[in-house]
XYZ file of C-alpha atoms in Angstrom:
669
model
C -40.005 -13.540 66.882
C -38.283 -14.646 63.668
C -39.433 -12.640 60.641
C -39.640 -9.367 62.570
C -36.690 -6.948 62.544
C -35.345 -6.720 66.117
C -34.514 -3.018 65.628
C -37.592 -1.524 63.925
C -40.216 -4.192 64.679
C -41.416 -4.278 61.055
C -41.954 -7.494 59.105
C -41.828 -5.835 55.665
C -39.300 -7.248 53.230
C -38.484 -4.472 50.756
C -34.727 -4.436 49.920
C -35.036 -1.211 47.907
C -36.343 0.694 50.942
C -34.967 -1.045 54.037
C -32.083 -3.068 52.695
C -31.794 -6.817 52.617
C -33.758 -8.593 55.344
C -31.734 -11.432 56.813
C -32.542 -14.025 59.491
C -29.864 -15.711 61.597
C -31.499 -18.752 63.183
C -28.450 -19.633 65.292
C -28.599 -16.181 66.938
C -32.394 -15.892 66.868
C -32.058 -12.577 64.999
C -33.826 -10.961 62.035
C -32.490 -7.631 60.759
C -33.020 -5.072 58.027
C -29.589 -4.128 56.701
C -30.339 -0.361 56.743
C -31.716 -0.508 60.283
C -28.422 -2.018 61.428
C -26.249 0.434 59.474
C -28.067 3.565 60.670
C -28.441 2.612 64.360
C -26.728 5.270 66.454
C -25.195 3.152 69.210
C -23.351 0.442 67.305
C -20.089 0.237 65.331
C -18.279 -2.432 63.375
C -15.752 -3.794 65.843
C -15.116 -7.103 64.113
C -13.804 -8.293 60.769
C -16.098 -8.592 57.751
C -16.560 -12.322 58.352
C -17.431 -11.911 62.036
C -21.018 -11.584 63.302
C -23.182 -9.703 60.804
C -20.862 -7.973 58.298
C -18.476 -7.021 61.099
C -21.154 -6.094 63.673
C -20.602 -8.432 66.602
C -23.663 -10.320 67.899
C -23.131 -9.093 71.459
C -23.029 -5.480 70.207
C -26.283 -5.989 68.281
C -28.013 -7.313 71.411
C -26.742 -4.322 73.424
C -28.118 -1.966 70.753
C -31.493 -3.720 70.823
C -31.596 -3.296 74.630
C -30.606 0.389 74.308
C -33.285 1.080 71.695
C -35.937 -0.683 73.759
C -35.808 2.256 76.196
C -36.253 4.923 73.453
C -39.618 5.969 72.018
C -40.023 6.756 68.335
C -41.061 10.407 67.848
C -43.100 9.358 64.817
C -44.998 6.151 65.645
C -44.708 6.584 69.460
C -43.509 2.981 69.926
C -40.407 1.689 71.691
C -37.244 0.514 69.900
C -36.165 3.759 68.166
C -32.484 3.018 67.500
C -31.760 5.994 65.205
C -31.234 9.550 66.450
C -30.863 12.914 64.693
C -27.231 14.090 64.757
C -28.123 17.793 64.730
C -26.866 19.560 67.890
C -29.446 19.739 70.719
C -31.933 17.615 68.708
C -33.125 14.626 70.737
C -35.491 13.043 68.244
C -35.290 9.268 67.796
C -37.128 7.073 65.263
C -37.230 3.742 63.514
C -35.716 3.585 60.049
C -39.033 2.880 58.241
C -40.718 5.644 60.221
C -37.928 8.052 59.302
C -38.461 7.293 55.615
C -42.176 8.040 55.904
C -41.434 11.331 57.692
C -38.857 12.258 55.012
C -35.778 12.059 57.213
C -32.387 11.898 55.459
C -29.982 9.011 56.026
C -26.432 9.470 54.755
C -24.852 6.136 53.753
C -21.253 7.350 54.030
C -18.524 8.010 56.575
C -20.146 7.543 60.040
C -23.706 6.997 58.672
C -25.392 10.128 59.974
C -29.144 10.625 60.194
C -31.120 13.917 60.150
C -34.704 14.402 61.244
C -37.366 16.135 59.138
C -36.479 19.555 60.557
C -32.664 19.411 60.327
C -32.216 17.466 57.122
C -29.948 18.915 54.386
C -31.729 20.620 51.495
C -30.770 21.768 48.016
C -30.722 25.507 47.330
C -32.996 26.732 44.533
C -32.591 30.202 43.054
C -35.672 32.397 42.753
C -34.672 33.255 39.187
C -34.923 29.653 38.055
C -37.900 28.477 36.058
C -40.639 26.803 38.106
C -42.115 25.087 35.080
C -42.157 21.293 35.457
C -39.741 19.278 33.328
C -39.081 15.617 32.592
C -37.263 13.358 35.003
C -34.179 12.273 33.077
C -34.661 8.659 34.187
C -38.399 7.898 34.000
C -39.304 10.815 31.659
C -42.380 11.688 33.766
C -42.951 15.278 34.832
C -41.118 16.517 37.918
C -41.896 19.741 39.800
C -39.131 22.322 40.221
C -39.812 22.708 43.926
C -37.691 22.185 47.077
C -39.394 18.886 47.914
C -38.012 15.745 49.528
C -39.153 13.699 46.527
C -37.290 15.934 44.040
C -33.537 16.134 43.509
C -31.535 18.337 41.182
C -28.279 17.422 39.456
C -25.312 19.357 40.875
C -23.428 19.263 37.574
C -26.107 19.895 34.935
C -28.318 22.969 34.990
C -32.060 22.289 34.728
C -31.650 18.534 35.170
C -34.117 17.116 37.684
C -34.898 13.664 39.073
C -37.414 11.879 41.243
C -35.704 10.704 44.429
C -37.210 7.257 43.999
C -35.891 7.014 40.417
C -32.387 7.971 41.522
C -32.418 5.444 44.368
C -33.432 2.590 42.068
C -30.765 3.615 39.558
C -28.090 3.766 42.277
C -29.002 0.291 43.568
C -28.790 -1.094 40.040
C -25.646 0.716 38.856
C -23.580 0.492 42.044
C -20.704 2.770 42.958
C -18.771 2.076 39.752
C -21.478 3.058 37.254
C -23.782 5.478 39.120
C -23.354 8.909 37.550
C -25.267 11.833 36.047
C -27.482 10.568 33.244
C -26.887 13.733 31.219
C -23.206 14.713 31.499
C -21.822 11.427 32.883
C -20.156 13.201 35.816
C -19.393 10.752 38.600
C -17.508 12.332 41.529
C -19.502 15.544 41.967
C -22.789 13.799 41.283
C -22.217 10.942 43.744
C -21.044 13.325 46.475
C -24.239 15.376 46.262
C -26.524 12.355 46.087
C -24.901 10.788 49.173
C -25.391 14.058 51.022
C -29.074 14.013 50.110
C -29.590 10.446 51.347
C -29.230 8.280 48.229
C -27.685 4.911 49.068
C -24.988 3.890 46.551
C -23.946 0.286 47.297
C -20.305 -0.719 46.933
C -20.923 -3.395 44.342
C -20.707 -3.977 40.628
C -23.630 -3.067 38.390
C -26.517 -5.535 38.398
C -26.240 -6.091 34.657
C -22.623 -7.167 35.134
C -23.614 -9.786 37.710
C -26.330 -11.575 35.743
C -25.455 -14.967 34.322
C -25.395 -14.970 30.515
C -26.512 -11.329 30.503
C -24.878 -10.777 27.108
C -25.717 -14.146 25.620
C -27.833 -12.578 22.875
C -24.858 -10.540 21.702
C -22.909 -13.728 21.084
C -25.414 -14.888 18.488
C -23.784 -14.388 15.077
C -25.884 -13.498 12.058
C -25.978 -16.542 9.758
C -27.986 -15.754 6.640
C -27.120 -14.972 3.031
C -28.877 -11.777 1.908
C -27.552 -11.623 -1.673
C -30.402 -11.385 -4.172
C -29.151 -14.410 -6.112
C -27.990 -16.917 -3.497
C -26.091 -19.725 -5.227
C -26.113 -22.199 -2.349
C -28.284 -25.262 -3.048
C -28.637 -25.933 0.699
C -30.366 -22.624 1.328
C -29.536 -19.157 2.593
C -28.978 -20.310 6.188
C -26.416 -22.954 5.263
C -22.976 -22.159 6.691
C -19.918 -24.373 6.272
C -16.728 -22.880 7.776
C -13.500 -22.887 5.743
C -15.346 -23.362 2.475
C -16.914 -21.199 -0.198
C -20.258 -21.627 1.610
C -19.045 -19.937 4.770
C -21.173 -16.896 5.610
C -19.331 -13.561 5.772
C -21.020 -10.743 7.714
C -21.023 -7.068 6.762
C -17.918 -5.452 8.249
C -19.883 -2.300 9.161
C -23.211 -3.439 10.651
C -22.808 -7.203 11.092
C -26.542 -7.664 10.463
C -26.300 -8.734 6.821
C -24.426 -11.660 5.359
C -23.342 -13.441 2.218
C -21.817 -16.752 1.250
C -18.266 -16.240 0.020
C -19.203 -17.788 -3.314
C -22.350 -15.674 -3.705
C -20.289 -12.455 -3.657
C -17.203 -13.875 -5.383
C -15.129 -13.360 -2.244
C -11.908 -15.306 -2.658
C -10.868 -15.429 1.004
C -12.248 -14.804 4.481
C -9.762 -11.946 4.963
C -11.429 -9.954 2.178
C -13.801 -7.274 3.492
C -17.459 -7.080 2.490
C -20.164 -4.481 3.105
C -23.895 -4.805 2.537
C -25.826 -2.575 0.147
C -27.393 -0.517 2.958
C -24.057 0.286 4.594
C -22.459 1.179 1.272
C -25.297 3.597 0.595
C -25.034 5.224 4.038
C -21.266 5.394 3.772
C -21.421 7.116 0.391
C -24.024 9.672 1.460
C -22.522 10.504 4.836
C -18.776 10.369 4.342
C -18.031 11.026 0.697
C -18.007 14.811 1.032
C -15.716 14.679 4.081
C -13.328 12.309 2.345
C -13.049 14.649 -0.632
C -11.779 17.508 1.508
C -9.079 15.555 3.294
C -7.821 13.248 0.552
C -4.299 13.412 -0.776
C -3.867 14.672 -4.276
C -1.522 12.453 -6.235
C 0.680 15.398 -7.173
C 3.729 16.644 -5.321
C 5.363 20.013 -5.067
C 8.770 20.204 -6.642
C 10.311 21.814 -3.575
C 10.375 18.461 -1.798
C 7.247 18.920 0.364
C 4.142 16.812 0.014
C 1.161 18.756 -1.244
C -2.150 18.219 0.549
C -4.868 19.524 -1.748
C -8.627 19.444 -1.987
C -10.278 17.686 -4.906
C -9.257 19.244 -8.243
C -11.775 21.280 -10.148
C -14.054 19.091 -12.260
C -13.182 21.216 -15.282
C -9.541 20.145 -15.088
C -8.474 16.564 -15.840
C -7.116 14.632 -12.874
C -3.547 13.543 -13.527
C -2.508 9.957 -12.998
C 0.714 9.030 -11.191
C 2.257 8.019 -14.485
C 1.381 11.293 -16.189
C 3.000 13.283 -13.393
C 6.383 11.950 -14.426
C 5.987 13.410 -17.927
C 7.538 16.749 -18.819
C 4.506 19.020 -18.358
C 4.490 22.760 -18.927
C 1.962 25.411 -19.786
C 1.741 26.666 -23.327
C 3.889 29.634 -24.410
C 0.769 31.777 -24.576
C -0.050 31.118 -20.935
C 3.605 31.679 -19.994
C 3.575 35.115 -21.557
C 0.249 36.051 -19.959
C 1.343 35.072 -16.457
C 4.943 36.304 -16.844
C 6.286 32.957 -15.605
C 9.596 31.341 -16.379
C 9.702 27.684 -17.438
C 11.511 26.783 -14.205
C 8.837 28.334 -12.018
C 6.210 26.276 -13.776
C 7.600 23.151 -12.172
C 6.122 24.323 -8.869
C 2.606 24.658 -10.260
C -0.004 21.974 -9.347
C -0.299 19.186 -11.862
C -3.903 20.147 -12.623
C -2.760 23.606 -13.764
C -0.200 22.264 -16.247
C -1.025 21.329 -19.839
C 0.749 18.571 -21.745
C 1.890 19.758 -25.146
C 4.631 19.370 -27.713
C 7.664 21.400 -26.700
C 10.863 22.333 -28.399
C 13.723 19.897 -27.688
C 15.570 22.613 -25.761
C 12.695 23.284 -23.325
C 11.886 19.580 -22.938
C 15.507 18.659 -22.207
C 15.824 21.494 -19.724
C 12.651 20.414 -17.954
C 13.747 16.780 -17.725
C 17.186 17.837 -16.552
C 15.680 19.865 -13.724
C 13.498 16.943 -12.697
C 16.434 14.538 -12.716
C 18.499 16.934 -10.640
C 15.683 17.292 -8.133
C 15.329 13.498 -8.019
C 19.050 13.131 -7.323
C 18.749 15.596 -4.446
C 15.915 13.538 -2.974
C 17.918 10.319 -3.354
C 20.875 11.937 -1.639
C 18.649 12.960 1.273
C 17.252 9.429 1.536
C 20.786 8.006 1.385
C 21.822 10.157 4.359
C 18.803 8.948 6.345
C 19.650 5.329 5.533
C 23.194 5.945 6.774
C 21.717 6.978 10.125
C 19.663 3.784 10.247
C 22.729 1.749 9.306
C 24.343 2.731 12.609
C 22.137 0.054 14.203
C 24.110 -2.674 12.399
C 26.583 -4.429 14.697
C 29.627 -6.507 13.896
C 28.010 -9.855 14.676
C 27.656 -11.765 11.411
C 24.719 -13.757 10.078
C 25.460 -15.934 7.043
C 22.818 -16.519 4.379
C 23.320 -19.508 2.058
C 21.648 -18.473 -1.184
C 20.767 -20.499 -4.251
C 20.380 -18.079 -7.166
C 18.156 -20.543 -9.022
C 15.601 -20.260 -6.185
C 16.414 -16.891 -4.690
C 13.077 -16.426 -2.903
C 12.967 -19.781 -1.168
C 16.538 -19.579 0.100
C 16.126 -15.930 1.156
C 12.933 -16.769 3.025
C 14.646 -19.655 4.778
C 17.537 -17.395 5.774
C 15.327 -14.582 7.071
C 13.254 -17.033 9.104
C 16.146 -18.875 10.707
C 16.351 -18.644 14.472
C 19.574 -16.705 14.738
C 18.702 -14.123 12.082
C 18.709 -10.567 13.425
C 18.190 -7.558 11.110
C 20.818 -5.693 13.142
C 23.525 -8.273 12.434
C 25.988 -7.839 9.577
C 24.828 -10.020 6.671
C 27.263 -12.232 4.813
C 26.020 -13.995 1.663
C 27.380 -17.216 0.265
C 26.073 -18.577 -3.044
C 25.704 -22.344 -2.778
C 25.281 -23.273 -6.449
C 28.790 -23.358 -7.937
C 27.568 -22.834 -11.501
C 26.326 -19.337 -10.711
C 28.802 -18.492 -7.979
C 29.894 -14.877 -8.182
C 33.568 -13.938 -8.048
C 33.933 -10.893 -5.817
C 36.752 -9.325 -3.880
C 34.723 -9.490 -0.643
C 31.379 -10.657 0.656
C 30.052 -7.116 0.064
C 29.746 -7.777 -3.673
C 27.847 -11.022 -3.050
C 25.523 -9.286 -0.653
C 24.739 -6.493 -3.118
C 24.063 -8.998 -5.901
C 21.830 -11.012 -3.573
C 19.735 -7.984 -2.687
C 19.575 -7.000 -6.359
C 18.260 -10.433 -7.376
C 15.879 -10.462 -4.409
C 14.368 -7.092 -5.358
C 13.860 -8.325 -8.928
C 12.082 -11.438 -7.677
C 9.815 -9.491 -5.305
C 8.966 -7.059 -8.102
C 7.866 -9.873 -10.418
C 6.223 -12.037 -7.743
C 2.506 -12.665 -7.221
C 2.578 -10.214 -4.307
C 2.395 -7.315 -6.756
C 0.340 -6.514 -9.822
C 0.671 -3.980 -12.610
C 3.216 -3.278 -15.310
C 5.949 -0.814 -14.321
C 4.380 1.023 -11.367
C 3.043 -1.819 -9.235
C 0.411 -2.085 -6.539
C -0.086 -4.889 -4.029
C -2.159 -7.825 -5.234
C -4.390 -10.114 -3.174
C -2.849 -13.570 -2.818
C -4.724 -15.588 -0.139
C -1.964 -18.178 0.094
C 0.668 -15.470 0.563
C -1.485 -13.905 3.267
C -1.813 -17.235 5.009
C 1.961 -17.769 4.901
C 2.676 -14.153 5.994
C 4.711 -13.488 2.847
C 3.663 -9.831 2.596
C 5.294 -9.213 5.947
C 8.426 -11.045 4.862
C 8.637 -9.039 1.617
C 8.346 -5.753 3.522
C 10.995 -6.932 5.963
C 13.357 -7.915 3.127
C 13.001 -4.519 1.449
C 13.692 -2.733 4.745
C 16.763 -4.878 5.450
C 18.023 -4.427 1.883
C 17.844 -0.623 2.040
C 19.428 -0.271 5.473
C 22.207 -2.775 4.658
C 23.134 -0.907 1.469
C 21.152 -2.879 -1.080
C 19.433 -1.408 -4.177
C 16.208 0.547 -3.958
C 12.959 -1.131 -5.143
C 11.955 1.546 -7.668
C 8.769 -0.227 -8.820
C 6.092 1.032 -6.385
C 3.111 2.906 -7.750
C 2.516 6.348 -6.290
C -0.809 5.201 -4.848
C 0.859 2.294 -3.030
C 3.583 4.512 -1.612
C 1.017 7.074 -0.423
C -1.022 4.326 1.264
C 2.088 3.214 3.125
C 3.201 6.616 4.393
C -0.083 8.547 4.705
C -2.510 5.713 5.441
C -5.087 4.292 2.987
C -7.859 6.461 4.451
C -6.063 9.611 3.242
C -5.481 8.520 -0.347
C -7.842 8.980 -3.281
C -7.251 6.640 -6.234
C -8.069 7.273 -9.886
C -8.737 5.074 -12.880
C -5.064 4.739 -13.860
C -4.397 3.030 -10.508
C -6.547 0.000 -11.422
C -4.170 -2.742 -12.535
C -6.800 -5.188 -13.843
C -7.676 -4.236 -17.423
C -11.122 -5.862 -17.232
C -12.029 -4.007 -14.053
C -10.731 -0.749 -15.496
C -12.847 -1.238 -18.628
C -15.988 -1.865 -16.558
C -15.396 1.265 -14.478
C -14.855 3.272 -17.676
C -18.243 2.145 -19.016
C -19.896 3.508 -15.871
C -17.807 6.677 -15.778
C -18.465 7.654 -19.387
C -22.208 6.868 -19.467
C -23.880 9.836 -21.144
C -27.489 9.295 -20.075
C -29.390 7.916 -17.111
C -30.804 5.038 -19.156
C -27.373 3.959 -20.407
C -26.002 4.213 -16.859
C -28.818 2.072 -15.449
C -28.330 -0.436 -18.248
C -24.591 -0.641 -17.548
C -25.220 -1.092 -13.817
C -27.748 -3.846 -14.574
C -25.252 -5.639 -16.811
C -22.560 -5.328 -14.118
C -24.827 -6.398 -11.249
C -22.702 -9.374 -10.166
C -19.530 -7.343 -10.481
C -20.924 -4.528 -8.319
C -22.372 -6.964 -5.782
C -19.028 -8.725 -5.416
C -17.374 -5.360 -4.807
C -20.087 -4.372 -2.327
C -20.815 -1.261 -4.406
C -24.484 -1.692 -5.303
C -26.450 1.527 -4.901
C -29.724 2.923 -6.206
C -29.216 4.917 -9.422
C -31.685 7.798 -9.645
C -29.699 10.398 -11.575
C -26.687 10.617 -13.846
C -24.692 12.221 -11.045
C -24.821 8.951 -9.080
C -22.177 7.534 -11.409
C -19.474 9.699 -9.777
C -20.109 8.178 -6.361
C -20.341 4.709 -7.855
C -17.039 5.098 -9.703
C -15.433 6.469 -6.546
C -16.675 3.475 -4.516
C -15.369 1.036 -7.100
C -11.959 2.713 -7.210
C -11.643 2.740 -3.434
C -12.665 -0.922 -3.265
C -10.393 -2.268 -6.008
C -7.361 -0.091 -5.353
C -7.446 0.271 -1.550
C -10.031 -1.719 0.412
C -9.333 -4.936 -1.466
C -5.686 -4.882 -0.364
C -6.129 -3.668 3.224
C -4.966 -6.961 4.750
C -1.870 -7.348 2.513
C -1.106 -3.650 2.978
C -1.156 -3.835 6.769
C 1.010 -6.954 6.770
C 3.438 -5.307 4.332
C 3.597 -2.153 6.510
C 4.487 -4.252 9.548
C 7.403 -5.713 7.615
C 8.617 -2.256 6.548
C 8.798 -1.249 10.204
C 11.933 -3.403 10.493
C 14.956 -1.332 11.567
C 12.707 1.765 11.811
C 12.441 2.237 8.030
C 8.700 2.961 7.846
C 8.956 5.603 10.549
C 11.595 7.430 8.513
C 9.475 7.044 5.372
C 6.557 8.725 7.133
C 8.831 11.554 8.295
C 10.506 12.064 4.882
C 8.006 10.884 2.244
C 9.452 12.906 -0.655
C 12.969 11.612 -0.153
C 11.916 7.966 0.044
C 9.506 8.335 -2.864
C 12.582 8.701 -5.078
C 13.754 5.249 -3.932
C 10.434 3.402 -4.029
C 8.704 4.949 -7.059
C 11.602 5.704 -9.435
C 14.121 3.400 -11.027
C 17.735 4.384 -10.297
C 19.183 6.164 -13.313
C 22.415 5.132 -15.006
C 25.418 7.103 -13.871
C 25.945 9.996 -16.290
C 28.533 12.730 -16.625
C 26.085 15.234 -15.196
C 25.185 13.022 -12.234
C 28.830 12.275 -11.463
C 29.675 15.970 -11.635
C 26.937 16.715 -9.116
C 28.442 14.190 -6.705
C 31.819 15.944 -6.451
C 33.076 19.466 -5.862
C 36.252 20.480 -7.737
C 39.086 21.741 -5.521
C 42.444 22.927 -6.863
C 45.646 24.534 -5.620
C 46.168 28.264 -6.052
C 48.614 27.923 -8.968
C 46.182 25.945 -11.149
C 43.710 27.475 -13.557
C 40.371 26.513 -11.966
C 38.320 27.206 -15.084
C 40.620 25.147 -17.260
C 40.649 22.253 -14.784
C 36.863 22.247 -14.572
C 36.518 22.285 -18.368
C 38.948 19.379 -18.692
C 37.075 17.385 -16.035
C 33.667 17.948 -17.640
C 34.993 17.193 -21.099
C 36.591 13.960 -19.911
C 33.376 12.737 -18.258
C 31.344 13.605 -21.341
C 33.753 11.693 -23.598
C 33.498 8.624 -21.363
C 29.699 8.805 -21.433
C 29.683 9.116 -25.235
C 32.037 6.127 -25.625
C 29.854 4.057 -23.326
C 26.825 4.856 -25.471
C 28.609 3.594 -28.576
C 29.602 0.232 -27.053
C 27.081 -2.636 -27.176
C 25.871 -4.257 -23.922
C 27.659 -1.641 -21.836
C 26.059 -0.851 -18.507
C 26.354 2.155 -16.266
C 29.868 3.184 -15.422
């Protein structure tokens, strides 16, 4: 009779207990899937698309006829197709009857079945607590007893489950996602659960199979939450590619703002809501303090990773580090330190003061000598990189009146390869350079190109420059091109940039997350003045008044926070500095870094930051007698007075340097 399982005789349709119930009208068969799988006298002899999942129809009919002669030891009716596999056990039963009698069916390998007396059990130690605990799935109480309805995790101590809960979870998760709910163990957990009779289907998880299961996650938040929304069409109005496009919080995504309402100039600019800024400041500020890079460097050529300086000592700016700084004579005497050893002290422990010309000159001379050593090290590294250059030539036609446009065109041409030898030809005859070889033209080209990049809209600041935010340059990928040009210039023997701020260089080699900016790093004078007002507020009322006056400014920076004490100004100033110096330029910085990776330059910069800092953050000095003397070692034959020869050489160089200083418009020799 259709509707009744031909193996167990039950009409119940409960997929969770008996498997899917399927009717095959053409064969006049109705079957529970588990009844078919666990039957003892049938095997899959066909392919998956033959019969019923590989069980041939003729084999199913033979199994039905075999079971018709066997009586169920539980319900005492005919048709018991399942037998206990324990040796000498002759019990047979229907699948539903076996479930009621707490038999164990193993859905693995050859699909064994065990009766209620021979079923596998889990071992419980007598020392273990017998107090009931929560089932990890349903959170109801579960008894710590060796019961059929209770299962224990094999990988987590004192983790217990209801058998029914585990079976439902296994059917939902499938073989790919079914695992321990506590430790996430998969292999050991599945092996034990299969042994104890949990069926784990070979299918994907149910939540992966539902149509549009994640449709709600695709709904983007479209609402402006700024206190003073400027959009006349309302807070929910969103017009892409305009100032009324809604930008979501980069941290939570559940708050938004119109670009115009937060003075965001471009979509690439990051924005965080007030709540996220507050959480970020409370939770991560202390950690960031411990791991940030101090802007000072040791004079032995190694980068110094320090914790935050003591609040009693003034933090030194990158510009002030280049000054000749020494402790006072009184401190020198107390600590028994020589002036040279003071160069190795942290910047925060040095005091700027008026020094005698002799001490100041000696200090500057030592610094220049150290800088020359770093440049020499960087030059040797660049020579290694230059070995990549092959003999194949790429010609660049350069117009000196529009150096950037012609350079950009040359670098973007199809056949341009950074590893090719570069030959430069100046196309405007008026400014054509007379050189003995193309090497002179190439060096002049790179020199003019570095000057243009330095003074372009890609950078901001006076002498020590930081990256600016130019939306059009971002759109045209010009930051990448500038980084690429600098890398090619250095490796091909061009001049060093020499105009990077220390904060920019540190962001490039250490990563922006490891750099802590200070007030001197803010290039915009108006922004710096606003931050100073907050930093130097002397009372809570004046601080709150300043914050109120700067509400729009703080909102645009995403730095609004509740001010409850005077100490809050430190966090607020820190947030503003990080935003304006680092976070604001994240997109240009990343694009610029990608360009510097050309020819492996950035990798070498990260490996030798001190050496390359001398090229990126310091202008090359004019060639002096002292510098030239350091470049050469005097060798003489045995019959020559070495001391006299050395004195003559030094005197000659000094005379040339003095003559050069007297001549007008005379460059470095």
